[in-house]
mmCIF file of C-alpha atoms and ligand atoms in Angstrom:
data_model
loop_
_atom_site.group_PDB
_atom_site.id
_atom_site.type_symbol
_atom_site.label_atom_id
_atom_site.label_comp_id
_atom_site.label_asym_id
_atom_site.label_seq_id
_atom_site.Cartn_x
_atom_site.Cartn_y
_atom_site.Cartn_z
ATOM 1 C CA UNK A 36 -23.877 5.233 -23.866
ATOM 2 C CA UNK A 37 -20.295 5.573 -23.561
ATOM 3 C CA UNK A 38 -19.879 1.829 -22.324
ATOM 4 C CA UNK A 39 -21.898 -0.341 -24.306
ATOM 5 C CA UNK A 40 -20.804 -3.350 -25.699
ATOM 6 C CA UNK A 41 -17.993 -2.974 -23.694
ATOM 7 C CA UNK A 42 -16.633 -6.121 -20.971
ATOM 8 C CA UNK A 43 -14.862 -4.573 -18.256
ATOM 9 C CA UNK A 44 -14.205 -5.304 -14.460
ATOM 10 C CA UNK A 45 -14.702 -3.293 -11.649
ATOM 11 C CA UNK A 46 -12.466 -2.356 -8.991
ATOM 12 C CA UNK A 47 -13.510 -1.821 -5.113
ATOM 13 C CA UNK A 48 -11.448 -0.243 -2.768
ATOM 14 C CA UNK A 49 -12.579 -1.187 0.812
ATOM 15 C CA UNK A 50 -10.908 0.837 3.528
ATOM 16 C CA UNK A 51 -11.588 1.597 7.371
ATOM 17 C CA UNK A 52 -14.019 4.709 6.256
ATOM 18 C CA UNK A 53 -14.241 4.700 2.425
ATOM 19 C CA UNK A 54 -14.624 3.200 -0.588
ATOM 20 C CA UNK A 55 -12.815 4.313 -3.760
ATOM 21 C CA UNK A 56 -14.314 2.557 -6.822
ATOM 22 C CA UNK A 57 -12.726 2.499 -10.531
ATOM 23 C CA UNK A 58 -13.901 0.102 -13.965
ATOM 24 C CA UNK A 59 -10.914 -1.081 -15.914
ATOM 25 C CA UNK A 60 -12.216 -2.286 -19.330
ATOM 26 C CA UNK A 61 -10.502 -5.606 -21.749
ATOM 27 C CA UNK A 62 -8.460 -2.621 -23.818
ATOM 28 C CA UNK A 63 -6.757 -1.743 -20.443
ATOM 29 C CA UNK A 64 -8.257 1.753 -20.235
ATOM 30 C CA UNK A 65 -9.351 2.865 -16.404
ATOM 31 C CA UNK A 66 -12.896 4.237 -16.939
ATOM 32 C CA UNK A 67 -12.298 6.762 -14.270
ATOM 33 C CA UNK A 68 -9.230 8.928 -13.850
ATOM 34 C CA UNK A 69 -10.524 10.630 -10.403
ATOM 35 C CA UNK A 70 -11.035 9.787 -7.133
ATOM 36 C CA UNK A 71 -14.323 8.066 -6.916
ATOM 37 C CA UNK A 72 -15.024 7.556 -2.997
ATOM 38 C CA UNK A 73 -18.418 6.580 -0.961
ATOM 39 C CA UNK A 74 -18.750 5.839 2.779
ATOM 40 C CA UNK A 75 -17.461 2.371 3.444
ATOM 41 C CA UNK A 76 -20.138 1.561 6.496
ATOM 42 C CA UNK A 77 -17.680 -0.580 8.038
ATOM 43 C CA UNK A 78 -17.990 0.126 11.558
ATOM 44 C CA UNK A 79 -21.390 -0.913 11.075
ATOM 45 C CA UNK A 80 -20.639 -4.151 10.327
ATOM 46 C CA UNK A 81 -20.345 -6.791 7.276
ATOM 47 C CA UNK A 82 -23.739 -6.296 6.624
ATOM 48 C CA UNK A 83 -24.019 -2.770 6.119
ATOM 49 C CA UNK A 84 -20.422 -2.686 4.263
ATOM 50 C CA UNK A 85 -21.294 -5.516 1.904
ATOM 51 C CA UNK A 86 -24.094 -3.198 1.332
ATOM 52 C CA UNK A 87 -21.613 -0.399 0.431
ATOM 53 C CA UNK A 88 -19.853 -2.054 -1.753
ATOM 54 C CA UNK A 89 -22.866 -3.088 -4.162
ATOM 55 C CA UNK A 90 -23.843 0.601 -3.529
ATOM 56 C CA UNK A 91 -20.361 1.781 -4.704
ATOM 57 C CA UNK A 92 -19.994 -0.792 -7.433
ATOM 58 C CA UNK A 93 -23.307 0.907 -9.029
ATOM 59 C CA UNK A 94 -22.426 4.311 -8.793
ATOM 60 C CA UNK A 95 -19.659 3.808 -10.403
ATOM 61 C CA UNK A 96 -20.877 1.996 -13.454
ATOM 62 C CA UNK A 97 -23.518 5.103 -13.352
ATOM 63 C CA UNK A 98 -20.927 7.501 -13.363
ATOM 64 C CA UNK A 99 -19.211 5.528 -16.687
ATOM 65 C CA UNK A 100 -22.088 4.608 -18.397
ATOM 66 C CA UNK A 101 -21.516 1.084 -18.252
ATOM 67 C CA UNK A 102 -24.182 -1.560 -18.017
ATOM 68 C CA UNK A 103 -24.491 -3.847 -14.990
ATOM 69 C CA UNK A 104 -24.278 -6.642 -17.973
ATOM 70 C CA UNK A 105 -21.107 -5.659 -18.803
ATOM 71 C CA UNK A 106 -18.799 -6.820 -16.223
ATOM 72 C CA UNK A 107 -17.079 -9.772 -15.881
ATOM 73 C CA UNK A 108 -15.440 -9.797 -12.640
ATOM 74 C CA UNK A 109 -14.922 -8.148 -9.318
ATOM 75 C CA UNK A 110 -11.234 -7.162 -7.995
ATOM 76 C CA UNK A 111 -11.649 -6.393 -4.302
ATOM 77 C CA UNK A 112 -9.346 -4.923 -1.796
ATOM 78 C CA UNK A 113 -9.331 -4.110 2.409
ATOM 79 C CA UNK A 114 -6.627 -3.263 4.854
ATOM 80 C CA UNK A 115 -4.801 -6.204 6.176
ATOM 81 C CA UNK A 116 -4.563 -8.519 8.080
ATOM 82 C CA UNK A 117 -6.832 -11.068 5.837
ATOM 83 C CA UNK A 118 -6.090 -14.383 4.319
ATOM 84 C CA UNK A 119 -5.423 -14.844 0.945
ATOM 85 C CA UNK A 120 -9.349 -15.560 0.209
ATOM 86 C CA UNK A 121 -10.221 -12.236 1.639
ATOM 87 C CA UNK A 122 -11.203 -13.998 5.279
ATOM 88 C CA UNK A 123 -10.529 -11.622 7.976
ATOM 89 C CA UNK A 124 -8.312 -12.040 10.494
ATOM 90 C CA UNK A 125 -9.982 -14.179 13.655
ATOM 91 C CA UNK A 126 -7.707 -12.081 15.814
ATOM 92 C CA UNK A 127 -9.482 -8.650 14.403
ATOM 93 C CA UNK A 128 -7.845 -6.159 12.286
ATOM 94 C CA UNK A 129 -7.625 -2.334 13.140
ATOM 95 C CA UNK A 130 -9.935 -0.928 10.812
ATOM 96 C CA UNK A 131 -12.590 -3.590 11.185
ATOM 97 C CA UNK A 132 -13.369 -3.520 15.107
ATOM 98 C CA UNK A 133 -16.859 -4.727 14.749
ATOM 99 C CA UNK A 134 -16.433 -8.175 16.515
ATOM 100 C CA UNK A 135 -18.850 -9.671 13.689
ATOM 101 C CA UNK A 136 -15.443 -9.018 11.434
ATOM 102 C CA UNK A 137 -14.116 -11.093 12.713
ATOM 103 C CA UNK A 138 -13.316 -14.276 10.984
ATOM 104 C CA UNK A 139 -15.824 -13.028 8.290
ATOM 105 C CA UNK A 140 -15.045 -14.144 5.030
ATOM 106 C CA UNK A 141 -15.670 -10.813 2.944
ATOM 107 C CA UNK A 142 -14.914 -12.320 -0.927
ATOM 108 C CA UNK A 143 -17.372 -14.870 -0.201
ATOM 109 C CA UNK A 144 -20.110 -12.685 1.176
ATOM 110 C CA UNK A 145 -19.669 -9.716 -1.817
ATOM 111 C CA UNK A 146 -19.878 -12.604 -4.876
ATOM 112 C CA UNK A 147 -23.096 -13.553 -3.467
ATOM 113 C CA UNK A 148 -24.442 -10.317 -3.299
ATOM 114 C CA UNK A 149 -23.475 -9.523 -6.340
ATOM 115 C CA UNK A 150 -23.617 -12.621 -8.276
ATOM 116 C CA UNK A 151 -20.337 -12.486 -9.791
ATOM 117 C CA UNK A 152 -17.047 -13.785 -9.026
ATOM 118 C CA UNK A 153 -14.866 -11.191 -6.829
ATOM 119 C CA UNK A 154 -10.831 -11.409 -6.608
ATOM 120 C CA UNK A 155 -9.310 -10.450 -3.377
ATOM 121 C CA UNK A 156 -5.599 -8.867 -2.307
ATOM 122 C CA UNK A 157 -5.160 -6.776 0.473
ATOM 123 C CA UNK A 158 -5.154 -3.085 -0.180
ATOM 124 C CA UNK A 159 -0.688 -3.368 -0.023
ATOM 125 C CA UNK A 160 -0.323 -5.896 -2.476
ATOM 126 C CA UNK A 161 -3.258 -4.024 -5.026
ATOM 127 C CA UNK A 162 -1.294 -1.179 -4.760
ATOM 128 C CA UNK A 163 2.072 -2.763 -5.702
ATOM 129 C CA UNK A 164 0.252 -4.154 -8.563
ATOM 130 C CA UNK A 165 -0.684 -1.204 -10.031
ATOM 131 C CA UNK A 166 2.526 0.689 -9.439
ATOM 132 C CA UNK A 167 4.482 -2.343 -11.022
ATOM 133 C CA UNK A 168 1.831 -2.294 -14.459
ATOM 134 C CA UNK A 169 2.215 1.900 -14.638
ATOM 135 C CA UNK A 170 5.822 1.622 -13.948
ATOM 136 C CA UNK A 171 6.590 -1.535 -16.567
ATOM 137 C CA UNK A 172 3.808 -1.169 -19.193
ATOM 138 C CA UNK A 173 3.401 -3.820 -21.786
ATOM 139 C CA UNK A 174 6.921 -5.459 -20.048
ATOM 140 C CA UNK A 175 5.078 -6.299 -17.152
ATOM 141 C CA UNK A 176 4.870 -10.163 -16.986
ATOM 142 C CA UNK A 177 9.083 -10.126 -17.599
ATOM 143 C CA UNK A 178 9.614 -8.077 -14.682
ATOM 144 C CA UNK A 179 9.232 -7.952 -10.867
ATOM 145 C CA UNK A 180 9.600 -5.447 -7.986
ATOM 146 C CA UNK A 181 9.085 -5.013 -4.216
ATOM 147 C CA UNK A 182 7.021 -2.047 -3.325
ATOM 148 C CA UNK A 183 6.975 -0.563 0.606
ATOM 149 C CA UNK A 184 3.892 2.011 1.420
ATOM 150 C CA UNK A 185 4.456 3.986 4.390
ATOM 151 C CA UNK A 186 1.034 4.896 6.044
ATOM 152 C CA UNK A 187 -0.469 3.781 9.387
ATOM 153 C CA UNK A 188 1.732 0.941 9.241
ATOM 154 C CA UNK A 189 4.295 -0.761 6.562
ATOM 155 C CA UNK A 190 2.338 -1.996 3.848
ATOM 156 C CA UNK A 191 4.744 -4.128 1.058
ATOM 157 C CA UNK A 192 3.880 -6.520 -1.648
ATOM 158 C CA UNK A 193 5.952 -8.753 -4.060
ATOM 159 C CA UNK A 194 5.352 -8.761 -7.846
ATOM 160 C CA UNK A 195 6.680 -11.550 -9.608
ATOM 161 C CA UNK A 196 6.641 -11.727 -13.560
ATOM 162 C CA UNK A 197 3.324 -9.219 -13.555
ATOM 163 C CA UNK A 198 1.906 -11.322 -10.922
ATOM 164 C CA UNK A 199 1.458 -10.609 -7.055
ATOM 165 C CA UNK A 200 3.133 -13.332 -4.779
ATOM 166 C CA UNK A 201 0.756 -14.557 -2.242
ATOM 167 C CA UNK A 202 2.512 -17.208 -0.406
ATOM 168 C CA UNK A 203 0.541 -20.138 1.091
ATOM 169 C CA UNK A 204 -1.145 -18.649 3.693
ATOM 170 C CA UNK A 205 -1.556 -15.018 1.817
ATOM 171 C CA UNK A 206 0.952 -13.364 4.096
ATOM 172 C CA UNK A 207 3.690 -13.388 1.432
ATOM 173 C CA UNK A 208 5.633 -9.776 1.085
ATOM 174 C CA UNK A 209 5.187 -8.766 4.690
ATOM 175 C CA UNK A 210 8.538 -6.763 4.981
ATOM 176 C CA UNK A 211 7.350 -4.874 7.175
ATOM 177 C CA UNK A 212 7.789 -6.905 10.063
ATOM 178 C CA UNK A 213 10.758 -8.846 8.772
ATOM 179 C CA UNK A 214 14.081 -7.435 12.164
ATOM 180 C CA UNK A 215 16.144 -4.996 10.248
ATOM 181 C CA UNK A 216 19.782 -4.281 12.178
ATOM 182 C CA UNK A 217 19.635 -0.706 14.290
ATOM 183 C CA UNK A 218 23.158 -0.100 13.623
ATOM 184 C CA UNK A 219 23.921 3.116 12.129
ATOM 185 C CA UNK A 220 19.978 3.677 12.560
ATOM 186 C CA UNK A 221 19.231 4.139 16.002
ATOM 187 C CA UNK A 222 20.794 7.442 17.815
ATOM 188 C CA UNK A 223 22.662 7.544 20.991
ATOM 189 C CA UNK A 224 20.427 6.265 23.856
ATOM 190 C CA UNK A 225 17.599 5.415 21.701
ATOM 191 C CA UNK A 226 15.504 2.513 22.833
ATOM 192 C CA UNK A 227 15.388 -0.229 20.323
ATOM 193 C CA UNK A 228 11.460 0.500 18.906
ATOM 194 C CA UNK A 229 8.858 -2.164 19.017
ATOM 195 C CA UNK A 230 6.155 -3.202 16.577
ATOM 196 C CA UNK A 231 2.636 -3.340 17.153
ATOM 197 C CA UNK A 232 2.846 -7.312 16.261
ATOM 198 C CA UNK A 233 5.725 -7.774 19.327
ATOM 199 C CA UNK A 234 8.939 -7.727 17.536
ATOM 200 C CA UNK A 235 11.576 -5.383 18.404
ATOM 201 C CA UNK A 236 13.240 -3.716 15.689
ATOM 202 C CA UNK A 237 11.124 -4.872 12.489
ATOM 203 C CA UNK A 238 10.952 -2.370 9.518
ATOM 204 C CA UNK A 239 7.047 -1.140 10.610
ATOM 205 C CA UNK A 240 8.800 -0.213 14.405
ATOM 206 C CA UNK A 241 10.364 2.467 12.555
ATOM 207 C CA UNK A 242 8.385 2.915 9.139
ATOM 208 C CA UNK A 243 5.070 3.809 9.627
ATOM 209 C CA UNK A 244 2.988 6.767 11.217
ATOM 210 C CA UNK A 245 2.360 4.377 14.322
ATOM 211 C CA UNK A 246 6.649 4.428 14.705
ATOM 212 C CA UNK A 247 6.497 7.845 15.188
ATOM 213 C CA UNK A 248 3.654 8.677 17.570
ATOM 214 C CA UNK A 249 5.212 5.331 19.815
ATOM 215 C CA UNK A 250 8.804 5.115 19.280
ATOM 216 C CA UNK A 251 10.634 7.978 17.216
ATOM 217 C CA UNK A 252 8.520 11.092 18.595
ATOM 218 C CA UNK A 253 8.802 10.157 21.695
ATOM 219 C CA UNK A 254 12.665 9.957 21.765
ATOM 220 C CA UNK A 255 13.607 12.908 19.306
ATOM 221 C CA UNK A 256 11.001 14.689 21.587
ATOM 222 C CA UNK A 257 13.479 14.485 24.467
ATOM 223 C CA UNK A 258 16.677 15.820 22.286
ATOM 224 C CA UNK A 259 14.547 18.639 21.234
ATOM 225 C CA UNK A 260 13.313 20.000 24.476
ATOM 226 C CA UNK A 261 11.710 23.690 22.549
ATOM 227 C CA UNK A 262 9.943 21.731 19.889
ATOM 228 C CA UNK A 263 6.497 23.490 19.066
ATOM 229 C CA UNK A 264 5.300 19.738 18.962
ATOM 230 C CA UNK A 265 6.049 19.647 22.870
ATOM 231 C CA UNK A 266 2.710 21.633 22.920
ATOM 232 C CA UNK A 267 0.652 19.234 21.146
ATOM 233 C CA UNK A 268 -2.598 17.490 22.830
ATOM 234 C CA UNK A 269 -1.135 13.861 22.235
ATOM 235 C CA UNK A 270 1.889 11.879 20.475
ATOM 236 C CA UNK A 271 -0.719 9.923 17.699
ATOM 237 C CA UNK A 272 -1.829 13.501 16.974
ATOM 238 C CA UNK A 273 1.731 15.009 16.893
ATOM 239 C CA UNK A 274 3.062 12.320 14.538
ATOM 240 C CA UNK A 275 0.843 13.730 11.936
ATOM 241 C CA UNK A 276 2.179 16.934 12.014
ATOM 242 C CA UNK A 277 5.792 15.731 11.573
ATOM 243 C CA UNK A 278 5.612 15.509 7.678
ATOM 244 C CA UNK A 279 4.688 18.802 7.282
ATOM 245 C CA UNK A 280 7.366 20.045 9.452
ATOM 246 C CA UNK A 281 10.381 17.603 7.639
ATOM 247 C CA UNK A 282 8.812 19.443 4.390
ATOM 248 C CA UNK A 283 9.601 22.973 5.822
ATOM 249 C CA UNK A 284 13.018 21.573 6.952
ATOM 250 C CA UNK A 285 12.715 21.519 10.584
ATOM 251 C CA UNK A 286 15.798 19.773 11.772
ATOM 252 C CA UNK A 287 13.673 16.903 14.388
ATOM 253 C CA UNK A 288 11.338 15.923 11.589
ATOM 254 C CA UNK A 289 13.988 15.377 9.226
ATOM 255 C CA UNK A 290 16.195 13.202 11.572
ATOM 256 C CA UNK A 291 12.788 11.042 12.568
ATOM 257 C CA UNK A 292 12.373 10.845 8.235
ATOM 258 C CA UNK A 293 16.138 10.041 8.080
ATOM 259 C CA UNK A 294 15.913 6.811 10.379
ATOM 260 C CA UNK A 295 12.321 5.734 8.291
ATOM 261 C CA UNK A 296 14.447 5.916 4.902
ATOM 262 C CA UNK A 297 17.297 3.962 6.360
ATOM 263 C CA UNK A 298 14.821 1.426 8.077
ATOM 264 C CA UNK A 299 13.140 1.206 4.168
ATOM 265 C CA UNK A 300 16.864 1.041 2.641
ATOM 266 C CA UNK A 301 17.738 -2.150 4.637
ATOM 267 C CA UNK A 302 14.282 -3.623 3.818
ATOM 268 C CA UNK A 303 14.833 -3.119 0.268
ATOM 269 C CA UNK A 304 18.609 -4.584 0.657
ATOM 270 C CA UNK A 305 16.602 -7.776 2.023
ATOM 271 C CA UNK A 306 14.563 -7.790 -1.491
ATOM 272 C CA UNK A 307 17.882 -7.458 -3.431
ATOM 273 C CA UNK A 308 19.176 -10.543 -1.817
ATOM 274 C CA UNK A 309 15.965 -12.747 -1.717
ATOM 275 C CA UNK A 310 14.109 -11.613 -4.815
ATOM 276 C CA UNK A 311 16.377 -9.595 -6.875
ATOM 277 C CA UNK A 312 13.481 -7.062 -8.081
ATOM 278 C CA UNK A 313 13.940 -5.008 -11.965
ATOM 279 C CA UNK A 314 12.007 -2.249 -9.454
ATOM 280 C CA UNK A 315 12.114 -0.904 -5.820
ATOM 281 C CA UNK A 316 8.668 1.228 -5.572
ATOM 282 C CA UNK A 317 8.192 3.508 -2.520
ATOM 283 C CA UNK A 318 5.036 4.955 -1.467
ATOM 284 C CA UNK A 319 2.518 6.192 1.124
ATOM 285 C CA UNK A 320 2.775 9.936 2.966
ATOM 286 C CA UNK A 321 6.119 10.031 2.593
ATOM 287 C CA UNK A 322 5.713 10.434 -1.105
ATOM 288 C CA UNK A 323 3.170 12.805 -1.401
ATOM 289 C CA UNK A 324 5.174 15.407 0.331
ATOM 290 C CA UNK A 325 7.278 18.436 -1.940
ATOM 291 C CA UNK A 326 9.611 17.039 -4.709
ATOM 292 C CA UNK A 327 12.322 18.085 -2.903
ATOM 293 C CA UNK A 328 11.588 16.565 0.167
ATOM 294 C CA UNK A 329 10.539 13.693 -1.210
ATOM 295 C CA UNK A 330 14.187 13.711 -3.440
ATOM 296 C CA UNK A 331 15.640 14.090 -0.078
ATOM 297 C CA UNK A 332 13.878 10.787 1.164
ATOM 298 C CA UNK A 333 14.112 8.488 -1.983
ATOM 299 C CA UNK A 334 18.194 9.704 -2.103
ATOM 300 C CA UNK A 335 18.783 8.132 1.463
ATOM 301 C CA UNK A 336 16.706 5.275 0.876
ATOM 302 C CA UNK A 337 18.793 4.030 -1.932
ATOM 303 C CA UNK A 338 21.950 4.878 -0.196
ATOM 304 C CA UNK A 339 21.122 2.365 2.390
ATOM 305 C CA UNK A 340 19.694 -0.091 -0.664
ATOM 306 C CA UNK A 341 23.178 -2.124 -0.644
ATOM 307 C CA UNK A 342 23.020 -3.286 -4.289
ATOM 308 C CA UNK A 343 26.024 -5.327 -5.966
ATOM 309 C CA UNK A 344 27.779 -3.823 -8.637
ATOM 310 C CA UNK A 345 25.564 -6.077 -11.480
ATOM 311 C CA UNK A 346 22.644 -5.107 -9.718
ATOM 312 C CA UNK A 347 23.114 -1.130 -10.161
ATOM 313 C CA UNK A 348 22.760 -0.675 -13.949
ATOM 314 C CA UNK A 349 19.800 -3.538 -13.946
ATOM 315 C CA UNK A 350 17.245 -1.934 -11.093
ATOM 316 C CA UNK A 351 15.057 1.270 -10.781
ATOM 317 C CA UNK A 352 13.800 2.939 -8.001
ATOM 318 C CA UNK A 353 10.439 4.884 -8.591
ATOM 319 C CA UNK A 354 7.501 6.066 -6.386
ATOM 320 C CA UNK A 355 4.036 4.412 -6.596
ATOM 321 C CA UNK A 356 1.509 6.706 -8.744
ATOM 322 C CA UNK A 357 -1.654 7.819 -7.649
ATOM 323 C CA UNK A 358 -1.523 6.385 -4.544
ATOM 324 C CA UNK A 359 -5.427 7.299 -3.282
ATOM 325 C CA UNK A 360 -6.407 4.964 -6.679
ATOM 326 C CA UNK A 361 -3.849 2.692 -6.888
ATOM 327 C CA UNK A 362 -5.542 0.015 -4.400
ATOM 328 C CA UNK A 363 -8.788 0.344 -6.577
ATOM 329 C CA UNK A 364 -6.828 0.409 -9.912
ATOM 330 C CA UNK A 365 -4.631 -2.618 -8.157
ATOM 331 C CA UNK A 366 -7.315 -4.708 -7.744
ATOM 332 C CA UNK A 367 -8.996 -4.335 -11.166
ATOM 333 C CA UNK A 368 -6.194 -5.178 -12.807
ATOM 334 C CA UNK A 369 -5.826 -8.179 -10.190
ATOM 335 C CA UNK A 370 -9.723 -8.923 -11.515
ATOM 336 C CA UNK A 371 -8.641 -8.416 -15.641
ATOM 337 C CA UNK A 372 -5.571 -11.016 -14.673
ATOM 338 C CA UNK A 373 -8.154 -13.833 -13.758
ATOM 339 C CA UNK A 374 -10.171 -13.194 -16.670
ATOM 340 C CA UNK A 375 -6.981 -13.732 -19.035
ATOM 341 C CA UNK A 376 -7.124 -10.111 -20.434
ATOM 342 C CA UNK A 377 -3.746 -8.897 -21.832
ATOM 343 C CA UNK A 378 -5.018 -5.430 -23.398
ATOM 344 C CA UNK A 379 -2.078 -3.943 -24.797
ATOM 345 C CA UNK A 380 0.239 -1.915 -22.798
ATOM 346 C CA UNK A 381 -1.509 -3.068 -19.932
ATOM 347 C CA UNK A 382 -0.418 -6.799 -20.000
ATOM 348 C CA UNK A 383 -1.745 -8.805 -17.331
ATOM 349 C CA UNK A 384 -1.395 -12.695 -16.708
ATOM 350 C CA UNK A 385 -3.793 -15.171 -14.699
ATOM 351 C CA UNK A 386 -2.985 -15.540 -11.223
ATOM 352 C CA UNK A 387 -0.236 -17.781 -9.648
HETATM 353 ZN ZN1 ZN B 769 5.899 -5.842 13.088
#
């Protein structure tokens, strides 16, 4: 058997509709370099998703040849919002509408099912850990970054020497809904855009998929009056078409792109000045688009990243890798941190 004798931890991916599983061992090698994804079950409930998991965590230990014996620790990650324990929100979250979600205190329910102790981020910060461990390597634990992943909404998280900041109440890194200025954002006549959480003008108003089915689509719309996207059967369903046409140049998309990078340029401007990151990671849809579109996007984003002159040589900017396993791969290595493993090239520290 390929795994035996081996310790290793296993990371679970929790989203709205799947689960993508991974096993990072104490060398620092992932165990899995595809996508390894089951049905999450969580519009059935905690129940049936706690079931899931264990479910997933198996199969994937299967698929390695690793023995249940072997691992040490659990990293775990879901779609916000949660508390820093992995207690969902009281208020519900999006992609947990079963009422029982509510309030439910996932970590807590999957270590007893499984008999081992699970780590919890949400699915943002797991991310930004991985991308900050690919990006920095064995330098990890000297260096820090901000990472912003466009996708339904703005997800961000703050890595601080290797180590994700949680804050007190686990809502640490939320840039998303810190108010950005409009100027030299918004166009002529274009209503100041409003979050889902209430503010006007945060960075997720503009940055996400939800900006552009509720506030950018339906403006550009209106300055566009021929655009095939006039004929679609609803706005949510027309936003997701709008990458695809920014890719093949079409002039609307790219001016509804051009006010997301800007929006993500003064976000990161609010990082230079708070945390001074080595790193500025980007990722989410945006990303996975051509190279050159994606070149397009990452050049205006840094032209609106006002950086001082001793910040310039210092910083990177760099797109998170493999985003559909970095929340899995985040979390593992979120897991390996707890346990004190610093595999080489793959350094990670204990928790703050
Ligand atoms: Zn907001």
């Amino acid at each position: 058997m390929p795994g035996q004798g081996r310790e290793v931890v296993v990371g679970l991916d929790n989203g709205g509709t799947t689960i993508n599983a991974t096993v990072l061992d104490s060398a620092g090698r992932f165990l899995v370099d595809c996508l390894v994804e089951m049905p999450s079950r969580v519009s059935e409930g905690p129940g049936s998703a706690i079931e899931a998991l264990a479910y997933a965590m198996d199969h994937v230990l299967e698929l390695t040849g690793t023995p249940r014996g072997s691992v040490r620790a659990v990293g775990l990650d879901t779609p916000g919002p949660a508390s820093a324990d992995g207690v969902i929100s009281h208020r519900g979250a999006v992609n947990f509408g079963d009422p029982a979600w509510r309030g439910f205190d996932i970590r807590s329910a999957l270590t007893s099912r499984l008999g081992l102790p699970v780590v919890y981020n949400n699915d943002a910060n797991a991310a930004s850990l991985y991308a900050h461990h690919v990006h920095f390597g064995a330098a990890a634990t000297r260096r820090s970054s901000v990472s912003l992943i466009v996708g339904t909404g703005l997800g961000a998280g703050v890595i601080e020497s290797g180590r994700v900041v949680r804050g007190a109440a686990g809502m640490a890194g939320e840039l998303g809904h810190i108010r950005i200025t409009m100027d030299g954002l918004l166009a002529d006549g274009q209503p100041v855009p409003v979050c889902n959480c209430g503010l006007p003008g945060d960075g997720e108003s503009v940055a996400s998929l939800t900006a552009i089915a509720k506030n950018l689509l339906p403006y550009w719309l209106t300055r566009f009056p021929g655009h095939e996207l006039h004929g679609a059967a609803s706005l949510p369903e027309a936003a997701k078409r709008v990458r695809a046409y920014a890719d093949a140049g079409d002039p609307m998309a790219l001016e509804i792109f051009r006010q997301q990078a800007i929006a993500i340029g003064k976000l990161f401007t609010i990082a230079a000045n708070f945390t001074d990151p080595d790193a500025y990671f980007l990722g989410g849809g945006v990303v996975e688009a051509s190279p050159r579109f994606c070149g397009w996007f990452l050049a205006i984003v840094r032209e609106h990243t006002d950086l001082r002159d001793e910040q310039v040589p210092v910083t990177t900017f760099a797109l998170v890798p493999d985003l559909d396993m970095a929340g899995a791969r985040g979390t593992a290595l979120a897991a390996a941190g707890t346990l004190g493993w610093t595999p080489a090239g793959l350094s990670v520290p204990p928790p703050l």
